[in-house]
PDB file of C-alpha atoms in Angstrom:
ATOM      1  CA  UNK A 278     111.651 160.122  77.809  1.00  0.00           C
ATOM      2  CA  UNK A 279     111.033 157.521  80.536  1.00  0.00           C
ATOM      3  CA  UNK A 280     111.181 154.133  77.952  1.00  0.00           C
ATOM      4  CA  UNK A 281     113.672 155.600  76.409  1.00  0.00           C
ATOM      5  CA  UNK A 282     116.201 153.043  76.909  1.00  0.00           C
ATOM      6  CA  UNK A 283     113.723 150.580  76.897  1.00  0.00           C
ATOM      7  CA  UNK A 284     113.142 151.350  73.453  1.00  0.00           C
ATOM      8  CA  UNK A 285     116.755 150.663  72.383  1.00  0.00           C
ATOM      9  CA  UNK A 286     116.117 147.409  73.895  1.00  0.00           C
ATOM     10  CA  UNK A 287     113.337 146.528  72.146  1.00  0.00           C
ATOM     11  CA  UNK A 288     113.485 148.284  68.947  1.00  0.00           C
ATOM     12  CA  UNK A 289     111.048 145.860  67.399  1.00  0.00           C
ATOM     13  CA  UNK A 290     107.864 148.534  67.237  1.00  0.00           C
ATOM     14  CA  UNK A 291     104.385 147.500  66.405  1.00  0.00           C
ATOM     15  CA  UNK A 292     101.628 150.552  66.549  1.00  0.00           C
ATOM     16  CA  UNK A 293      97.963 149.312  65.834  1.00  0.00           C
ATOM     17  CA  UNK A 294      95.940 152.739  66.397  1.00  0.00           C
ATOM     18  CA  UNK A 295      96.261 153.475  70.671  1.00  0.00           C
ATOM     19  CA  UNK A 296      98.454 150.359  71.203  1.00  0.00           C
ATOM     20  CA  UNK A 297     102.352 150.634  70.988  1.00  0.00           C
ATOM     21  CA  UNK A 298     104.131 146.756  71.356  1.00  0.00           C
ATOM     22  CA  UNK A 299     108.105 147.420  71.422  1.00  0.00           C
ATOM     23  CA  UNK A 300     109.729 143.573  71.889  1.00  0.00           C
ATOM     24  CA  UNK A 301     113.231 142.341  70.956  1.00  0.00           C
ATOM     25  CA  UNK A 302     115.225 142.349  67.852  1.00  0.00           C
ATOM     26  CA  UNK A 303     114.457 138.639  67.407  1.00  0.00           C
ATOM     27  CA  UNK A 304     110.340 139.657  67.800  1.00  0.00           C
ATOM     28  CA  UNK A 305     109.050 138.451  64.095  1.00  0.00           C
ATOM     29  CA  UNK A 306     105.837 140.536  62.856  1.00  0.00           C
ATOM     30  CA  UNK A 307     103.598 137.811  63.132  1.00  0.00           C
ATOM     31  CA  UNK A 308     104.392 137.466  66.928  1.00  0.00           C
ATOM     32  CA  UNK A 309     103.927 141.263  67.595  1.00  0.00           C
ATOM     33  CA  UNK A 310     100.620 140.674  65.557  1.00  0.00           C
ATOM     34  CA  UNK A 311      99.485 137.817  67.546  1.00  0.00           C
ATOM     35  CA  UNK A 312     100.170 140.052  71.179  1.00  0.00           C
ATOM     36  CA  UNK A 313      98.214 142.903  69.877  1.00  0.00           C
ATOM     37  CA  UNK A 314      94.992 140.283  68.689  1.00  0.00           C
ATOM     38  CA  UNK A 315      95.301 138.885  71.967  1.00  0.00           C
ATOM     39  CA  UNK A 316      95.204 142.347  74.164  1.00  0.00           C
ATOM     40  CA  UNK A 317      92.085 143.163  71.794  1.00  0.00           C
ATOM     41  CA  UNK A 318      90.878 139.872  72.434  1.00  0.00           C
ATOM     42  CA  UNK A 319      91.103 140.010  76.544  1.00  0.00           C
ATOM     43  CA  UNK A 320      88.797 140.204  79.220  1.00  0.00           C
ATOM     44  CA  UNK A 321      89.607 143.686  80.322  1.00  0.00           C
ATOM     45  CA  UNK A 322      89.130 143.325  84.020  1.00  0.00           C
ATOM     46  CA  UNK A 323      91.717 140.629  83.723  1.00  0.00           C
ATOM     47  CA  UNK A 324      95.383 141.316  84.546  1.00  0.00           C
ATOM     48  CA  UNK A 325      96.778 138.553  82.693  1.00  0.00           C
ATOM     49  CA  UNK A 326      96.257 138.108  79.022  1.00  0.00           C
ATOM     50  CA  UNK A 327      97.869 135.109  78.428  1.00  0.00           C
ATOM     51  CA  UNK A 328     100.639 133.599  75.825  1.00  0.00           C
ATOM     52  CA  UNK A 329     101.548 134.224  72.729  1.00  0.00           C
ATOM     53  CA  UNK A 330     104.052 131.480  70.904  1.00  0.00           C
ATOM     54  CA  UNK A 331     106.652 132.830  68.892  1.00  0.00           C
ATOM     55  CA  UNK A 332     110.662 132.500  67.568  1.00  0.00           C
ATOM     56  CA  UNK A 333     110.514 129.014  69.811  1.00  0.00           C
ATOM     57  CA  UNK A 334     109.780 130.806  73.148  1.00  0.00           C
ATOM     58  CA  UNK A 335     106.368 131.894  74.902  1.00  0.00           C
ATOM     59  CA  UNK A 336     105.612 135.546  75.569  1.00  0.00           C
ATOM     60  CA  UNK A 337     103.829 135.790  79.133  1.00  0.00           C
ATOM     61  CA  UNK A 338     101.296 139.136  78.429  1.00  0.00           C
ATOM     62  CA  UNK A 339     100.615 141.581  82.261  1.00  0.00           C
ATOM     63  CA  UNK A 340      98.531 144.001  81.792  1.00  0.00           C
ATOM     64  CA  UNK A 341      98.989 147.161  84.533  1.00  0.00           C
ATOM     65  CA  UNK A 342      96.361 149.297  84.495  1.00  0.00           C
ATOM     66  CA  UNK A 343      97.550 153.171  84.696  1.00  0.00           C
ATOM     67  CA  UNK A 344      94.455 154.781  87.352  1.00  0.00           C
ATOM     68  CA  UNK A 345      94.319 158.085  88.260  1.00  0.00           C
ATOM     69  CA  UNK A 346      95.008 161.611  86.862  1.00  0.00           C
ATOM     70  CA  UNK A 347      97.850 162.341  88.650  1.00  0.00           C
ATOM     71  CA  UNK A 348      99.982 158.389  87.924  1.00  0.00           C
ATOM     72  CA  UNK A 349      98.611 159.139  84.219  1.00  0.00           C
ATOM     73  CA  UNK A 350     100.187 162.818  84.198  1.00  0.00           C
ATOM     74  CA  UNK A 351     103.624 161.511  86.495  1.00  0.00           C
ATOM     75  CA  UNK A 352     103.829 158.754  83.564  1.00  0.00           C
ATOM     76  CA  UNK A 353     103.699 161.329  80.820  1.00  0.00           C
ATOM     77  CA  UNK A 354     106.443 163.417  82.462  1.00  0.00           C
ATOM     78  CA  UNK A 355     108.659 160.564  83.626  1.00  0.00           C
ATOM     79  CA  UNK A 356     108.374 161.595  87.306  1.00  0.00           C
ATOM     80  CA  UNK A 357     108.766 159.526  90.589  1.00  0.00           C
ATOM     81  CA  UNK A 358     106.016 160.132  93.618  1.00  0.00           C
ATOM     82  CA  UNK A 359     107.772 161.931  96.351  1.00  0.00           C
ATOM     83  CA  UNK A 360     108.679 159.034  98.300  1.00  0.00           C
ATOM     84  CA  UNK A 361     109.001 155.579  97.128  1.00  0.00           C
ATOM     85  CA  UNK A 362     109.931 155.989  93.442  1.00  0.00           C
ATOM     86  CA  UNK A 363     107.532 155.347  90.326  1.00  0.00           C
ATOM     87  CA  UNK A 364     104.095 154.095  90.562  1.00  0.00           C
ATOM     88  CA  UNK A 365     104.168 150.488  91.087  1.00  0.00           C
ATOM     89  CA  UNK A 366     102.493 149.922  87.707  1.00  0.00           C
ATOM     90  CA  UNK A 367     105.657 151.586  86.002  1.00  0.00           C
ATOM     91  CA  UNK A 368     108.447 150.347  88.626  1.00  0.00           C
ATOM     92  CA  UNK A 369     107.681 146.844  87.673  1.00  0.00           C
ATOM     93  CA  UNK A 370     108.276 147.242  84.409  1.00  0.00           C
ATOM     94  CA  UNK A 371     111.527 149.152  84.622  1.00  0.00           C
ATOM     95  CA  UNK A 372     112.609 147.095  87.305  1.00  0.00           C
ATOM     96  CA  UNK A 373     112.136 144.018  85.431  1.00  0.00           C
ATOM     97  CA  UNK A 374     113.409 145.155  82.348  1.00  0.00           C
ATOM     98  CA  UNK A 375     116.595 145.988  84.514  1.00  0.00           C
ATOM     99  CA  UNK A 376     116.842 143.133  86.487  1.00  0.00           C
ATOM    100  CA  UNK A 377     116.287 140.524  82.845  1.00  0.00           C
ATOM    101  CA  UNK A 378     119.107 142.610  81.544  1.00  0.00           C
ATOM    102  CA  UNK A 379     121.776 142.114  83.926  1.00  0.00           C
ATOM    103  CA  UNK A 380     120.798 138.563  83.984  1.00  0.00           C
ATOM    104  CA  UNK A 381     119.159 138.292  87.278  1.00  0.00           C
ATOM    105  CA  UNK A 382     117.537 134.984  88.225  1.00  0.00           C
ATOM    106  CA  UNK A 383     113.883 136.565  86.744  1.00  0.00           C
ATOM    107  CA  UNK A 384     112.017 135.684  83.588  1.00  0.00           C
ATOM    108  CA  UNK A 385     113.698 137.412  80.603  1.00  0.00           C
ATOM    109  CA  UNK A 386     111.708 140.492  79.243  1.00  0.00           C
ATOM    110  CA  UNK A 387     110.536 140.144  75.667  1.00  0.00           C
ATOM    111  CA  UNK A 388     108.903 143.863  75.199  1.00  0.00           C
ATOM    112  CA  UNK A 389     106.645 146.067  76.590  1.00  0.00           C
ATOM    113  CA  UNK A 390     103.998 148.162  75.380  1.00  0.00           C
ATOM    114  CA  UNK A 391     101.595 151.095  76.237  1.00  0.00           C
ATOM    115  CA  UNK A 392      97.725 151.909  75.145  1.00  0.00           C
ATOM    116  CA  UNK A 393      97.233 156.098  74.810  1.00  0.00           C
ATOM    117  CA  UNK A 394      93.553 157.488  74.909  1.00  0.00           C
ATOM    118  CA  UNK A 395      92.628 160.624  75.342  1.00  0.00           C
ATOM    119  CA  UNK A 396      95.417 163.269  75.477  1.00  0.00           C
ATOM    120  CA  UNK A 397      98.236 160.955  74.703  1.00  0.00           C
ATOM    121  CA  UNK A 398      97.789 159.775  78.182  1.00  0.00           C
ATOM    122  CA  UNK A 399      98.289 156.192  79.130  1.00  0.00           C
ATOM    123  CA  UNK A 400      96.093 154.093  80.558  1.00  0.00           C
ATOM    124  CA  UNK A 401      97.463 150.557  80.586  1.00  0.00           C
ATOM    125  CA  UNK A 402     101.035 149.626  80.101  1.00  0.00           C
ATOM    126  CA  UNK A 403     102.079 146.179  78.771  1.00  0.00           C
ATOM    127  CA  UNK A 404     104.958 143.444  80.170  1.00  0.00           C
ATOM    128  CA  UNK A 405     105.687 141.113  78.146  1.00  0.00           C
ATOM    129  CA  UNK A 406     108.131 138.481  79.698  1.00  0.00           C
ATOM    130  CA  UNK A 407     109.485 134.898  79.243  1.00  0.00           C
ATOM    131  CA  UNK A 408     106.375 132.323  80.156  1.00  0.00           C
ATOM    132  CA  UNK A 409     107.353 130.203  83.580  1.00  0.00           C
ATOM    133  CA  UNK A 410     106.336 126.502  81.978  1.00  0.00           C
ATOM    134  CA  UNK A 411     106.814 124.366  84.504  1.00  0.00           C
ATOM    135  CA  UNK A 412     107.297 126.558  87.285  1.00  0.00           C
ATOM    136  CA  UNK A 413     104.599 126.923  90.112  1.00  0.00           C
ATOM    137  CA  UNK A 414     104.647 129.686  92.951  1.00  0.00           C
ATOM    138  CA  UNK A 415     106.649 129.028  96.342  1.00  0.00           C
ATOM    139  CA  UNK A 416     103.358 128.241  98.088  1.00  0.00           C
ATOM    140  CA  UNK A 417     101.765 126.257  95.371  1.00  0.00           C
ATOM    141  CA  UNK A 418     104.866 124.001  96.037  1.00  0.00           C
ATOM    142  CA  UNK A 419     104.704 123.464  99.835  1.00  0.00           C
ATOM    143  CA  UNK A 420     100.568 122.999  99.404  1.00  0.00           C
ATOM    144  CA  UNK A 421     101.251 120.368  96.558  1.00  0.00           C
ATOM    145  CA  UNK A 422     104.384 118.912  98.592  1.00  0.00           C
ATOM    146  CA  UNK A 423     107.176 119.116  96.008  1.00  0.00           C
ATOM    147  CA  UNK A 424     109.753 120.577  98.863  1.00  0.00           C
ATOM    148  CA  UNK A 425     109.959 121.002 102.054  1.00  0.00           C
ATOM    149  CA  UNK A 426     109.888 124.787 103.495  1.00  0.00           C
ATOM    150  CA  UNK A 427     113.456 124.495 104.583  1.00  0.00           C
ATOM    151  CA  UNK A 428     114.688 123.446 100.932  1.00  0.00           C
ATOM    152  CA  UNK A 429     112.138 126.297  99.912  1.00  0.00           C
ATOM    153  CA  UNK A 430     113.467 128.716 102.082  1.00  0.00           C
ATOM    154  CA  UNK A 431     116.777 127.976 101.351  1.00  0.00           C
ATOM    155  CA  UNK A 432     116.496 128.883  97.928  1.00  0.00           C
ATOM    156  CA  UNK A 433     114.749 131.778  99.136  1.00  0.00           C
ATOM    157  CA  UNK A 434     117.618 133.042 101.120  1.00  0.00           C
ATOM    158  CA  UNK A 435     120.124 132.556  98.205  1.00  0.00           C
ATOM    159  CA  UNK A 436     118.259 134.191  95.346  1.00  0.00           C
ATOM    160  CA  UNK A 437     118.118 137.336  97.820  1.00  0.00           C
ATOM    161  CA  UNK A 438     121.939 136.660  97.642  1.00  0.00           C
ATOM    162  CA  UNK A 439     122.317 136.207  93.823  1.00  0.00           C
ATOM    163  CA  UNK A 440     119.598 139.571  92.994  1.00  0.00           C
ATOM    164  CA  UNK A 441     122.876 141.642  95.560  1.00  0.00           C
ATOM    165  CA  UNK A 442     125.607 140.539  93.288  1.00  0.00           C
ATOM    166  CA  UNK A 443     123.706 141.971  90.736  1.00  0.00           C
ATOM    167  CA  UNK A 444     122.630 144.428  92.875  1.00  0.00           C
ATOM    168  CA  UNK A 445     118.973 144.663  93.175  1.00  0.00           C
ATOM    169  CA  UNK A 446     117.821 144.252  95.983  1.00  0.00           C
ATOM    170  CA  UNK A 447     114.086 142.842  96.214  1.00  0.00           C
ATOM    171  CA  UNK A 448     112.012 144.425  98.998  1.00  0.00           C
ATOM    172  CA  UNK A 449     108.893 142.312  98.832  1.00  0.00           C
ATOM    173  CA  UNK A 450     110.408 139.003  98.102  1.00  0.00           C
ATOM    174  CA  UNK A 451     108.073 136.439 100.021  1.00  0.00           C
ATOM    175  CA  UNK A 452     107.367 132.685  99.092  1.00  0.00           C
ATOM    176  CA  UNK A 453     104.461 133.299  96.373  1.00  0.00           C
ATOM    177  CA  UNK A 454     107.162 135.618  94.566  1.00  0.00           C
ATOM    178  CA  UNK A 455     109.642 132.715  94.439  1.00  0.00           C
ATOM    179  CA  UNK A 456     108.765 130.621  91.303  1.00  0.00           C
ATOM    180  CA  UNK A 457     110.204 126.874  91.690  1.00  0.00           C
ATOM    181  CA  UNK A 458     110.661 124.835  88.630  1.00  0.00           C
ATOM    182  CA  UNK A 459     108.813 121.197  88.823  1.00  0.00           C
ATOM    183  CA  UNK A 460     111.914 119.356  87.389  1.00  0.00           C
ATOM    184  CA  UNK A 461     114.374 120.994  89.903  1.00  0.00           C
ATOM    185  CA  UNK A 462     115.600 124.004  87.427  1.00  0.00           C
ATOM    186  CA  UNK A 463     116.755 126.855  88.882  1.00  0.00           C
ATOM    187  CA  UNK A 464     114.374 129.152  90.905  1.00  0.00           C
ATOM    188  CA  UNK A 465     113.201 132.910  89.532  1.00  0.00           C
ATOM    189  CA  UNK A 466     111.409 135.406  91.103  1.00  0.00           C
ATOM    190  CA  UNK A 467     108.714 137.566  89.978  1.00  0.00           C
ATOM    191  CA  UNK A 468     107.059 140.807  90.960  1.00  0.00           C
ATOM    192  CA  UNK A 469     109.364 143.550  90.998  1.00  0.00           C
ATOM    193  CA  UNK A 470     107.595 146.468  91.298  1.00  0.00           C
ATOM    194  CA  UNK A 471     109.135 147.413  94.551  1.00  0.00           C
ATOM    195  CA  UNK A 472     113.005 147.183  94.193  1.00  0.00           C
ATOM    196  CA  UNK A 473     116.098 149.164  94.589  1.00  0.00           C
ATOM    197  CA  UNK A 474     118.531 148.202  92.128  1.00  0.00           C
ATOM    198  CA  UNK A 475     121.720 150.028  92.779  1.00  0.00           C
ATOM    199  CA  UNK A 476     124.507 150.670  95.082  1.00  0.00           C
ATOM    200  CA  UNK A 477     123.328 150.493  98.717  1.00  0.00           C
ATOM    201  CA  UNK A 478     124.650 152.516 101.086  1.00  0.00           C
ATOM    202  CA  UNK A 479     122.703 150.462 104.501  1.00  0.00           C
ATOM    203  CA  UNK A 480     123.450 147.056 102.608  1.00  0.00           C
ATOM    204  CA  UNK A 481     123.071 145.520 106.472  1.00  0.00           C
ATOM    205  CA  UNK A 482     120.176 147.224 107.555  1.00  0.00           C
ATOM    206  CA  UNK A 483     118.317 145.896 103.851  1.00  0.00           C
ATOM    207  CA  UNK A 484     119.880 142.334 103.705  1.00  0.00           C
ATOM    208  CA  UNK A 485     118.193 142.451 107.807  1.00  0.00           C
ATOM    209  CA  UNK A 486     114.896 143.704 106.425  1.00  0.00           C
ATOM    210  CA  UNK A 487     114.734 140.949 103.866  1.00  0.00           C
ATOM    211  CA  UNK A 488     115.390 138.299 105.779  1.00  0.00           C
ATOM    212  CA  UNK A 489     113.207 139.388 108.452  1.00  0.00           C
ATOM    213  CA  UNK A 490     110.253 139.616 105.851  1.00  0.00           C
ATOM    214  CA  UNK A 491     110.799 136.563 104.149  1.00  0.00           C
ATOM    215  CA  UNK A 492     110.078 134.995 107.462  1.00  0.00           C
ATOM    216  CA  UNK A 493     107.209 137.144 108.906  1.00  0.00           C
ATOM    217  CA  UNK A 494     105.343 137.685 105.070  1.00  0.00           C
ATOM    218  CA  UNK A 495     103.535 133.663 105.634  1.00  0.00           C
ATOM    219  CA  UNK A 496     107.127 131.566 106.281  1.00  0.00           C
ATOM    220  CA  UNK A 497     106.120 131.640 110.031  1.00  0.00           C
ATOM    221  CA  UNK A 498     103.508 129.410 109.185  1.00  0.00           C
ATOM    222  CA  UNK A 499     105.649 126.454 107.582  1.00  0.00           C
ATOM    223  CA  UNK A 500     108.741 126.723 110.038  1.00  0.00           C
ATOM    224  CA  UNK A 501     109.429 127.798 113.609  1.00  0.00           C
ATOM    225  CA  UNK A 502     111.995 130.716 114.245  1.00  0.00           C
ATOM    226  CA  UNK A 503     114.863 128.931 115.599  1.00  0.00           C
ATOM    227  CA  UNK A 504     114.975 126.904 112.635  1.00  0.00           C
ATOM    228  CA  UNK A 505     114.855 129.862 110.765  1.00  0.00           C
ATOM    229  CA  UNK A 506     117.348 131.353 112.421  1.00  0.00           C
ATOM    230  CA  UNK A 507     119.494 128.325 111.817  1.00  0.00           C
ATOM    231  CA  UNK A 508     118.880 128.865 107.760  1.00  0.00           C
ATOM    232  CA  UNK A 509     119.920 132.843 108.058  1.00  0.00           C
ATOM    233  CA  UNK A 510     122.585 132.116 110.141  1.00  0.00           C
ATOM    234  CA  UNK A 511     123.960 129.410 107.288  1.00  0.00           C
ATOM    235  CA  UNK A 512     123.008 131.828 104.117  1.00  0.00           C
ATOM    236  CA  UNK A 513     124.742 134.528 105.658  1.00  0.00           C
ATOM    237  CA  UNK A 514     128.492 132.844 105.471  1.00  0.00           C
ATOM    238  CA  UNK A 515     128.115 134.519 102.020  1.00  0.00           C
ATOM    239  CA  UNK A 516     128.367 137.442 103.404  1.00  0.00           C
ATOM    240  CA  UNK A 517     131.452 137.706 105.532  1.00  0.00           C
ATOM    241  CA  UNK A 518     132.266 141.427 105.442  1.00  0.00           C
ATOM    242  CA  UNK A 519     128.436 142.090 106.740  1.00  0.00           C
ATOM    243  CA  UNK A 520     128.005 144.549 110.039  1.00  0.00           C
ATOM    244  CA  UNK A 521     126.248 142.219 112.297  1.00  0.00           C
ATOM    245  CA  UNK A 522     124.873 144.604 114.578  1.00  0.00           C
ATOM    246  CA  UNK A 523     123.099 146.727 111.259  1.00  0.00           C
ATOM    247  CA  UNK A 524     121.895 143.404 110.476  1.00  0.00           C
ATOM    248  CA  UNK A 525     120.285 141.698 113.482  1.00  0.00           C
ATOM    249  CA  UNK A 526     118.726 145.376 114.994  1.00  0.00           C
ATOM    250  CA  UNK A 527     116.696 145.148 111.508  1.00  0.00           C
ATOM    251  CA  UNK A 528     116.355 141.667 111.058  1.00  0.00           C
ATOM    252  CA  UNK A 529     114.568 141.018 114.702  1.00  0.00           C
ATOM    253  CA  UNK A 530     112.372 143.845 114.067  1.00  0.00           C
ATOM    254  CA  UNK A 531     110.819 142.809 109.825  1.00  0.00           C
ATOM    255  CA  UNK A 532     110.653 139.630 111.649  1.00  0.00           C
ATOM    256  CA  UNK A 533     107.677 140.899 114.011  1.00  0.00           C
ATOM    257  CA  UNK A 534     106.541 143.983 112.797  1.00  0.00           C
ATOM    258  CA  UNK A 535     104.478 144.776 109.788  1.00  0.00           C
ATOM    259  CA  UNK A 536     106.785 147.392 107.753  1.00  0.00           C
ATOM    260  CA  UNK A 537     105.298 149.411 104.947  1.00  0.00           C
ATOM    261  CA  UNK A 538     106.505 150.184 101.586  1.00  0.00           C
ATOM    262  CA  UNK A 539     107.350 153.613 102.298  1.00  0.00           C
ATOM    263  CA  UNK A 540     109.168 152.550 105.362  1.00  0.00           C
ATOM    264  CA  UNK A 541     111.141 150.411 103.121  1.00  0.00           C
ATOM    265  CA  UNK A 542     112.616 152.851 101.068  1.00  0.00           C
ATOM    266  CA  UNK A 543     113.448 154.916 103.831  1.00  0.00           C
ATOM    267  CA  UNK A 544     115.370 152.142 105.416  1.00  0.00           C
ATOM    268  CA  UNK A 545     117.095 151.910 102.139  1.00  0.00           C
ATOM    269  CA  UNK A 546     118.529 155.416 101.704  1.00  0.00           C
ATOM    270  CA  UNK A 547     118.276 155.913 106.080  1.00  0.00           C
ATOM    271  CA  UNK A 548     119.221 152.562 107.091  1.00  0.00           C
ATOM    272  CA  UNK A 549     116.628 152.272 109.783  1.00  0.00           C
ATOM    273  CA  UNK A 550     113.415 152.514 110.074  1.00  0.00           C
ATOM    274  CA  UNK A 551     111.888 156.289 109.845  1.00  0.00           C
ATOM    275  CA  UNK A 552     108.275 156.934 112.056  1.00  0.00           C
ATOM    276  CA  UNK A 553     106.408 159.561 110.533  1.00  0.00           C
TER     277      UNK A 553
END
């Protein structure tokens, strides 16, 4: 029930005894063939398999690992946790999936698959997504000098923008999730696992909370907060309907103050930050 429309996606299926592959219409048999060697293939302990080279385009191959009775159980009935939506392990995945299909500024999804053992339970699900040649983390590109942290930043501050018009809104977007391109193509990020992607109700209070976070999640350490400031205060002209005083009570605040994941979602739905 959960990858149900996942499926419908990718209706390509490939089942080679407890692995499942489902990848796009365009997915040839040999490609499917060569993802299913390679996750055979893998050093388990490893997270990332690696690529697989097929219809002109590289598949990037994530491995999540499902742990636990009760995420395994949740996963088999399609349920959420009580707070904070799906497992991470599954959120990233759906997210993802959503995000590539509305044409975010993420790497396109080519499949995903699933490995059952005992029960029918799953125990590792499968992302299989466009490979990022060329493209090297946020951080990777301030350490090796290819921008400055303001142009960084900048870009930073308007891919939060272009994820709301599709609205998703990324709520652990920091610089190693920002994936710059060496010959100046346009930025993606990665890591979706925690995301809203809908209407949002607080849009203020979350636009405040991301921009606060991008700035105390390791920007502190590449530019002072009045220059900061000055970059918020020039991405948020796009933004001209925007409650100021939702914005800045939440914004000041991420920008000092470590704010869980939990706390995130609450802000979403609550538009402030809930104690226990």
């Amino acid at each position: 029930m959960l990858f149900r429309p996942q499926r419908k996606r990718f209706p390509h299926t490939l089942r080679d005894g407890d692995l499942t592959l489902h990848a796009g219409a365009t997915a040839s048999p040999s490609t499917l063939a060569g993802i299913a060697e390679l996750i055979r293939q893998r050093d388990e302990a490893r997270r990332i398999v690696g690529c697989v080279q097929g219809n002109g385009a590289l598949s990037f191959v994530k491995v999540n690992r499902v742990d636990g009775l009760r995420r395994k159980v949740r996963l088999l009935l399609g349920r959420q946790r009580r707070q904070a939506g799906f497992d991470w392990m599954v959120a990233e995945l759906l997210n993802t999936a959503e995000a590539s299909a509305r044409n975010a500024p993420v790497p396109a999804v080519h499949g995903f698959g699933y490995r059952k053992r005992r029960y029918g339970l799953i125990n590792e699900l499968f992302l299989l997504t466009e490979f990022l040649d060329g493209y090297v983390d946020g951080l990777q590109a301030l350490e090796q000098g290819r921008l400055s942290a303001v142009q960084l930043l900048t870009q930073a501050l308007d891919l939060i923008g272009q994820l709301h018009t599709r609205q998703i809104a990324h709520l652990d977007l920091w610089l190693g999730n920002v994936m710059v391109h060496t010959s100046g193509q346009q930025p993606k990020v990665i890591d979706l696992e925690n995301c809203y992607i809908g209407p949002l109700p607080h849009f203020a209070a979350v636009l405040g909370f991301q921009f606060g976070f991008l700035y105390y999640y390791r920007a502190q350490q590449y530019i002072d907060e009045v220059r900061f400031d000055q970059l918020v205060e020039a991405a948020l002209v796009q933004y001209p309907r925007l409650d100021r005083a939702a914005f800045v009570d939440i914004y000041q605040r991420a920008k000092h103050q470590h704010v869980g994941r939990k706390e995130r979602h609450q802000l979403v739905s609550h538009g402030r930050f809930v104690a226990d």
